Coordinates of C-alpha atoms and ligand atoms in Angstrom, one line a residue:
M167 CA -20.8 40.5 -81.6
R168 CA -22.5 38.0 -79.4
A169 CA -20.6 35.9 -76.9
Y170 CA -19.9 32.2 -77.3
L171 CA -21.8 30.8 -74.3
P172 CA -19.8 27.5 -73.8
A173 CA -16.7 29.7 -73.1
Y174 CA -18.4 30.8 -69.8
E175 CA -18.6 28.8 -66.6
M176 CA -21.3 29.2 -63.9
V177 CA -21.3 27.4 -60.6
V178 CA -23.9 27.4 -57.8
P179 CA -22.3 27.4 -54.4
R180 CA -24.5 25.7 -51.8
T181 CA -24.0 28.2 -49.0
L182 CA -22.8 31.8 -48.4
D183 CA -19.6 30.4 -46.9
D184 CA -19.0 28.4 -50.1
A185 CA -19.6 31.5 -52.1
L186 CA -17.1 33.5 -50.0
A187 CA -14.5 30.7 -50.3
L188 CA -14.8 31.0 -54.1
L189 CA -14.2 34.8 -53.9
R190 CA -11.1 34.2 -51.7
E191 CA -9.7 31.6 -54.1
G192 CA -8.0 34.2 -56.3
A193 CA -8.7 38.0 -56.5
G194 CA -11.2 38.5 -59.2
A195 CA -11.1 34.9 -60.4
W196 CA -14.9 34.4 -59.8
Q197 CA -17.6 37.0 -60.1
P198 CA -21.1 37.0 -58.5
F199 CA -24.2 36.7 -60.7
A200 CA -27.4 38.0 -59.1
G201 CA -30.3 38.9 -61.4
G202 CA -28.0 39.0 -64.4
T203 CA -29.7 42.1 -65.9
D204 CA -26.5 44.1 -66.3
L205 CA -24.3 41.1 -66.9
M206 CA -26.5 39.6 -69.7
V207 CA -26.3 42.9 -71.6
L208 CA -22.5 42.7 -71.6
L209 CA -22.7 39.0 -72.6
E210 CA -25.1 39.7 -75.6
A211 CA -22.7 42.5 -76.7
G212 CA -19.7 40.2 -76.5
R213 CA -18.1 42.5 -73.9
L214 CA -18.2 40.2 -70.9
E215 CA -14.5 39.6 -70.3
Q216 CA -14.9 37.7 -67.0
R217 CA -15.4 33.9 -67.7
K218 CA -16.2 32.4 -64.3
F219 CA -19.4 33.2 -62.5
F220 CA -21.2 31.9 -59.4
S221 CA -24.9 32.4 -58.8
I222 CA -25.9 34.0 -55.6
R223 CA -29.6 34.2 -56.3
H224 CA -30.6 31.4 -53.9
L225 CA -28.5 32.6 -50.9
K226 CA -31.1 33.3 -48.2
E227 CA -28.6 35.3 -46.1
L228 CA -28.7 38.0 -48.9
R229 CA -32.5 38.1 -49.1
G230 CA -35.3 39.9 -47.2
V231 CA -36.3 43.2 -45.9
E232 CA -36.5 43.4 -42.1
E233 CA -36.5 45.8 -39.2
V234 CA -33.2 45.8 -37.3
D235 CA -31.9 48.2 -34.5
G236 CA -34.5 50.8 -35.2
G237 CA -33.7 50.8 -38.9
V238 CA -34.3 48.5 -41.9
R239 CA -32.0 46.0 -43.5
V240 CA -32.5 45.4 -47.2
G241 CA -30.8 42.2 -48.4
A242 CA -28.7 42.6 -51.5
L243 CA -30.9 40.2 -53.5
T244 CA -34.0 42.3 -52.9
T245 CA -35.5 42.9 -56.4
Y246 CA -37.3 46.0 -57.5
T247 CA -40.6 44.0 -57.3
D248 CA -39.8 43.1 -53.7
V249 CA -39.1 46.8 -53.0
R250 CA -42.4 47.8 -54.6
R251 CA -44.3 45.3 -52.5
S252 CA -42.6 46.0 -49.2
E253 CA -44.9 47.9 -46.8
L254 CA -42.0 48.7 -44.6
L255 CA -40.1 50.4 -47.4
S256 CA -43.2 52.1 -48.8
Q257 CA -44.0 53.5 -45.3
H258 CA -40.5 54.8 -44.4
F259 CA -38.5 55.0 -47.6
P260 CA -41.0 56.0 -50.4
M261 CA -38.2 57.1 -52.7
L262 CA -37.0 53.6 -53.0
G263 CA -40.4 52.5 -54.2
Q264 CA -40.5 55.3 -56.7
A265 CA -37.0 54.4 -58.0
A266 CA -38.1 50.7 -58.3
R267 CA -41.3 51.6 -60.2
E268 CA -39.2 53.6 -62.7
T269 CA -36.5 51.1 -63.2
G270 CA -36.7 49.2 -66.5
G271 CA -39.9 47.2 -67.2
I272 CA -41.6 44.5 -65.2
A273 CA -39.2 41.8 -66.3
I274 CA -36.2 43.8 -65.1
Q275 CA -38.0 44.7 -61.9
N276 CA -38.6 41.0 -61.3
R277 CA -34.9 40.0 -61.7
G278 CA -32.8 43.1 -61.1
T279 CA -31.5 43.5 -57.5
V280 CA -30.6 46.4 -55.3
G281 CA -27.1 44.9 -54.6
G282 CA -26.5 44.5 -58.3
N283 CA -27.5 48.1 -59.0
I284 CA -25.0 49.3 -56.4
A285 CA -22.2 46.9 -57.4
N286 CA -22.5 47.7 -61.0
A287 CA -21.6 51.3 -60.0
S288 CA -23.2 53.1 -62.9
P289 CA -23.4 56.9 -62.2
A290 CA -26.8 56.7 -64.0
A291 CA -28.4 54.1 -61.8
D292 CA -31.7 55.0 -60.2
T293 CA -31.7 53.5 -56.7
P294 CA -28.4 55.0 -55.5
P295 CA -29.5 58.7 -55.4
A296 CA -32.4 57.6 -53.1
L297 CA -30.0 55.5 -50.9
L298 CA -27.6 58.5 -50.6
A299 CA -30.4 60.8 -49.6
Y300 CA -31.4 58.3 -46.9
G301 CA -27.8 58.1 -45.6
A302 CA -27.6 54.4 -46.3
E303 CA -24.8 52.1 -45.2
V304 CA -23.5 49.1 -47.3
E305 CA -22.9 45.9 -45.5
L306 CA -20.0 44.0 -47.1
V307 CA -19.2 40.4 -46.3
S308 CA -16.1 38.3 -47.0
A309 CA -14.5 35.1 -45.6
E310 CA -12.7 37.5 -43.2
G311 CA -15.9 38.8 -41.7
A312 CA -18.3 41.7 -42.2
R313 CA -17.9 45.4 -42.3
R314 CA -20.1 48.4 -43.0
V315 CA -19.3 51.4 -45.2
P316 CA -21.4 54.6 -45.5
Y317 CA -22.8 54.5 -49.0
A318 CA -21.6 58.1 -49.5
D319 CA -18.0 56.6 -49.4
F320 CA -18.7 53.5 -51.5
H321 CA -18.1 54.9 -55.0
T322 CA -14.6 56.2 -55.5
G323 CA -14.6 57.0 -59.2
Y324 CA -16.2 56.0 -62.4
K325 CA -17.2 52.3 -61.9
Q326 CA -14.8 52.2 -58.9
T327 CA -15.8 51.2 -55.4
V328 CA -14.2 50.4 -52.1
M329 CA -15.5 46.8 -52.3
R330 CA -12.6 44.3 -52.3
A331 CA -12.4 41.5 -54.8
D332 CA -13.1 39.0 -52.0
E333 CA -16.3 40.8 -50.8
L334 CA -20.0 40.6 -51.6
I335 CA -22.6 43.1 -50.8
A336 CA -24.8 41.5 -48.2
A337 CA -27.3 44.3 -47.6
V338 CA -28.0 47.9 -47.3
R339 CA -28.9 49.4 -44.0
L340 CA -31.2 52.4 -43.6
S341 CA -32.2 54.6 -40.6
K342 CA -35.8 55.6 -40.6
P343 CA -36.3 59.3 -41.3
S344 CA -38.4 61.3 -38.8
E345 CA -42.2 61.1 -39.2
G346 CA -42.7 64.5 -40.9
A347 CA -39.7 64.2 -43.2
R348 CA -40.2 65.3 -46.8
H349 CA -39.0 62.9 -49.6
F350 CA -38.6 64.1 -53.1
Y351 CA -37.5 61.9 -56.0
R352 CA -37.5 62.6 -59.8
K353 CA -36.1 60.6 -62.6
V354 CA -35.8 62.5 -65.9
G355 CA -35.3 60.4 -69.0
T356 CA -36.3 60.4 -72.7
R357 CA -39.4 58.3 -71.9
R358 CA -41.4 57.5 -68.8
A359 CA -40.4 53.8 -69.0
Q360 CA -37.3 51.8 -70.1
A361 CA -35.1 54.9 -70.2
I362 CA -31.7 55.5 -68.7
S363 CA -31.7 58.7 -66.6
K364 CA -30.5 62.0 -68.0
V365 CA -30.7 63.2 -64.5
C366 CA -32.0 61.5 -61.3
F367 CA -32.6 63.6 -58.2
A368 CA -33.4 62.5 -54.7
A369 CA -33.6 64.7 -51.6
L370 CA -34.7 64.4 -48.0
A371 CA -35.6 67.3 -45.7
E372 CA -36.4 67.4 -42.0
M373 CA -37.9 70.7 -40.9
E374 CA -37.8 72.5 -37.6
G375 CA -40.5 75.2 -37.9
D376 CA -39.7 76.9 -41.2
A377 CA -36.0 76.0 -41.2
L378 CA -34.3 73.0 -42.7
R379 CA -32.9 71.1 -39.7
E380 CA -31.5 68.4 -41.9
V381 CA -31.3 68.1 -45.6
R382 CA -29.6 65.6 -48.0
V383 CA -29.4 66.1 -51.7
A384 CA -28.2 63.4 -54.2
L385 CA -28.0 63.2 -57.9
G386 CA -27.4 60.6 -60.6
S387 CA -25.9 61.2 -64.2
V388 CA -24.2 64.5 -63.3
A389 CA -20.7 63.2 -62.3
P390 CA -18.5 60.1 -62.6
V391 CA -20.3 58.7 -59.5
V392 CA -23.7 59.1 -58.0
L393 CA -23.2 62.3 -56.1
R394 CA -24.1 63.4 -52.6
C395 CA -24.1 67.2 -52.9
R396 CA -22.6 68.1 -49.6
R397 CA -21.8 71.7 -50.4
T398 CA -25.3 72.4 -51.5
E399 CA -26.6 70.8 -48.3
V400 CA -24.3 73.1 -46.3
S401 CA -25.8 76.1 -48.1
L402 CA -29.3 74.9 -47.0
R403 CA -28.8 73.5 -43.5
G404 CA -30.3 75.6 -40.7
R405 CA -31.9 78.0 -43.2
T406 CA -35.4 78.9 -44.3
P407 CA -35.9 78.0 -47.9
D408 CA -36.6 81.6 -49.0
D409 CA -35.6 83.2 -52.2
E410 CA -32.1 84.2 -51.0
T411 CA -31.4 80.7 -49.8
L412 CA -32.8 79.1 -52.9
T413 CA -30.6 81.3 -55.2
A414 CA -27.5 80.5 -53.2
A415 CA -28.2 76.8 -53.2
L416 CA -28.9 76.7 -57.0
E417 CA -25.5 78.4 -57.6
E418 CA -23.8 76.0 -55.3
L419 CA -25.4 73.0 -57.0
G420 CA -24.3 74.4 -60.4
R421 CA -20.7 74.4 -59.1
E422 CA -20.9 71.0 -57.5
V423 CA -22.2 68.9 -60.4
T424 CA -19.8 68.0 -63.2
P425 CA -21.9 66.4 -65.9
I426 CA -20.7 65.5 -69.4
D427 CA -22.2 65.7 -72.9
D428 CA -23.1 62.2 -74.2
V429 CA -25.6 60.4 -76.4
R430 CA -28.4 61.0 -73.9
S431 CA -28.0 64.6 -73.1
T432 CA -25.7 67.6 -72.7
A433 CA -23.8 68.9 -69.7
R434 CA -25.7 72.2 -69.9
Y435 CA -29.1 70.5 -70.0
R436 CA -28.2 68.2 -67.0
T437 CA -27.0 71.1 -64.9
R438 CA -30.2 73.1 -65.7
V439 CA -32.5 70.2 -64.9
A440 CA -30.7 69.5 -61.7
Q441 CA -31.1 73.1 -60.6
N442 CA -34.8 73.1 -61.6
L443 CA -35.4 70.0 -59.6
L444 CA -33.7 71.5 -56.5
R445 CA -35.9 74.6 -57.0
E446 CA -39.0 72.4 -57.2
F447 CA -38.0 70.5 -54.0
L448 CA -37.3 73.7 -52.0
S449 CA -40.4 75.5 -53.3
G450 CA -42.5 72.6 -52.2
L451 CA -41.0 72.9 -48.7
R452 CA -42.2 76.4 -48.3
G453 CA -45.9 75.6 -48.5
G454 CA -45.6 72.3 -46.8
G455 CA -47.0 71.1 -50.2
F456 CA -45.7 67.6 -50.3
G457 CA -44.4 65.0 -47.9
S458 CA -43.7 61.3 -48.0
Ligands
LIG515 C1 -33.6 46.6 -70.3 C2 -32.9 47.1 -69.0 C3 -33.4 48.2 -68.4 C4 -32.8 48.7 -67.2 N1 -33.3 49.8 -66.6 C5 -32.7 50.3 -65.6 C6 -33.1 51.5 -64.9 O1 -34.2 52.1 -65.3 N2 -32.5 52.0 -63.9 C7 -31.3 51.4 -63.4 O2 -30.8 51.9 -62.4 N3 -30.9 50.3 -63.9 C8 -31.5 49.7 -65.0 N4 -31.0 48.6 -65.6 C9 -29.8 48.0 -65.1 C10 -30.0 46.8 -64.1 O3 -31.2 46.2 -64.3 C11 -29.8 47.1 -62.7 O4 -28.5 47.7 -62.5 C12 -29.9 45.9 -61.7 O5 -30.2 46.4 -60.4 C13 -28.7 45.0 -61.7 O6 -29.0 44.0 -60.7 P1 -28.7 42.5 -61.1 O7 -29.0 41.7 -59.9 O8 -29.4 42.1 -62.3 O9 -27.1 42.5 -61.3 P2 -26.2 41.5 -62.1 O10 -26.3 41.8 -63.6 O11 -26.3 40.1 -61.6 O12 -24.8 42.1 -61.6 C14 -24.3 43.4 -61.9 C15 -22.9 43.6 -61.3 O13 -23.0 43.6 -59.9 C16 -22.2 42.5 -59.3 N5 -23.0 42.0 -58.2 C17 -24.3 41.6 -58.2 N6 -24.8 41.4 -56.9 C18 -23.7 41.6 -56.1 C19 -23.5 41.5 -54.7 N7 -24.5 41.1 -53.9 N8 -22.3 41.7 -54.2 C20 -21.3 42.1 -55.0 N9 -21.4 42.2 -56.4 C21 -22.6 42.0 -56.9 C22 -22.0 41.5 -60.5 O14 -20.9 40.7 -60.3 C23 -22.0 42.5 -61.6 O15 -20.7 43.0 -61.7 C24 -31.6 48.1 -66.8 C25 -31.1 46.9 -67.4 C26 -31.8 46.5 -68.5 C27 -31.2 45.2 -69.2

């Protein structure tokens, strides 16, 4: 059933400080509204319980992609179109561009934001696996001040995060991978566009000779949260991606993911696809077949 629009309130705070003051007013009394692409779906379905919203779309402190301290700061309001158009992100973080190109359609890419994707905390979201593989940090801001949280610690359970009710996501911070790093991102859905992921895979490898000096593997839609696969990483780190290593890593990944059967796919299919993508990633490293 559709929602009754006049039952909802939307205000537009003039500044970031005004927005943070609203959040402090009463835990959970007001909720931020960025692109609205997740919130409007709930509204249309009559499932938007929160009644009081404030728009953050115009807040310049939450915008922009810039170089800082040898890394890159991606403002929470950065849209998928902004990501696609950013030379800085294309050059150093190509998996973000790939995720953005495969998110929704053009209209969603124009409105949907990186901050909204993270805050919405869906385990099937497409940017988070890339952010995990890049070892991102989330910058949170409240009337009390700012703090940074490793993105790998941000999601604590299904739709649960460490973000307090008085906090906003201000930005995501990324350290640049080394020049020769290999980036591997695959989204598997029913169609090539406008599909929610059955499995989303992102991995980053830094090689030293034939060995994996550093490796990060992350997956979406295989657990209650987007998952950094640390045990699989341990099985790979310092090793050459030969057959023995590959077999051990695939087994470890099979134990590490905990997918479910749902309308989009089965747990068995998701596990198998996750393993196939890990195999593709590692096989590509052997021949030096692909890079960023
Ligand atoms: C047709 C369609 C297709 C889609 N396809 C995809 C897809 O392929 N892949 C994918 O991952 N997603 C997809 N989505 C989901 C959605 O577009 C993304 O999750 C998007 O990034 C949400 O951003 P937003 O700015 O629109 O969030 P909003 O809807 O404005 O907000 C979402 C949630 O985040 C909170 N929030 C927003 N910004 C902040 C902030 N800065 N700090 C704290 N909390 C905040 C809001 O309060 C709300 O709870 C799709 C949605 C639709 C409708």
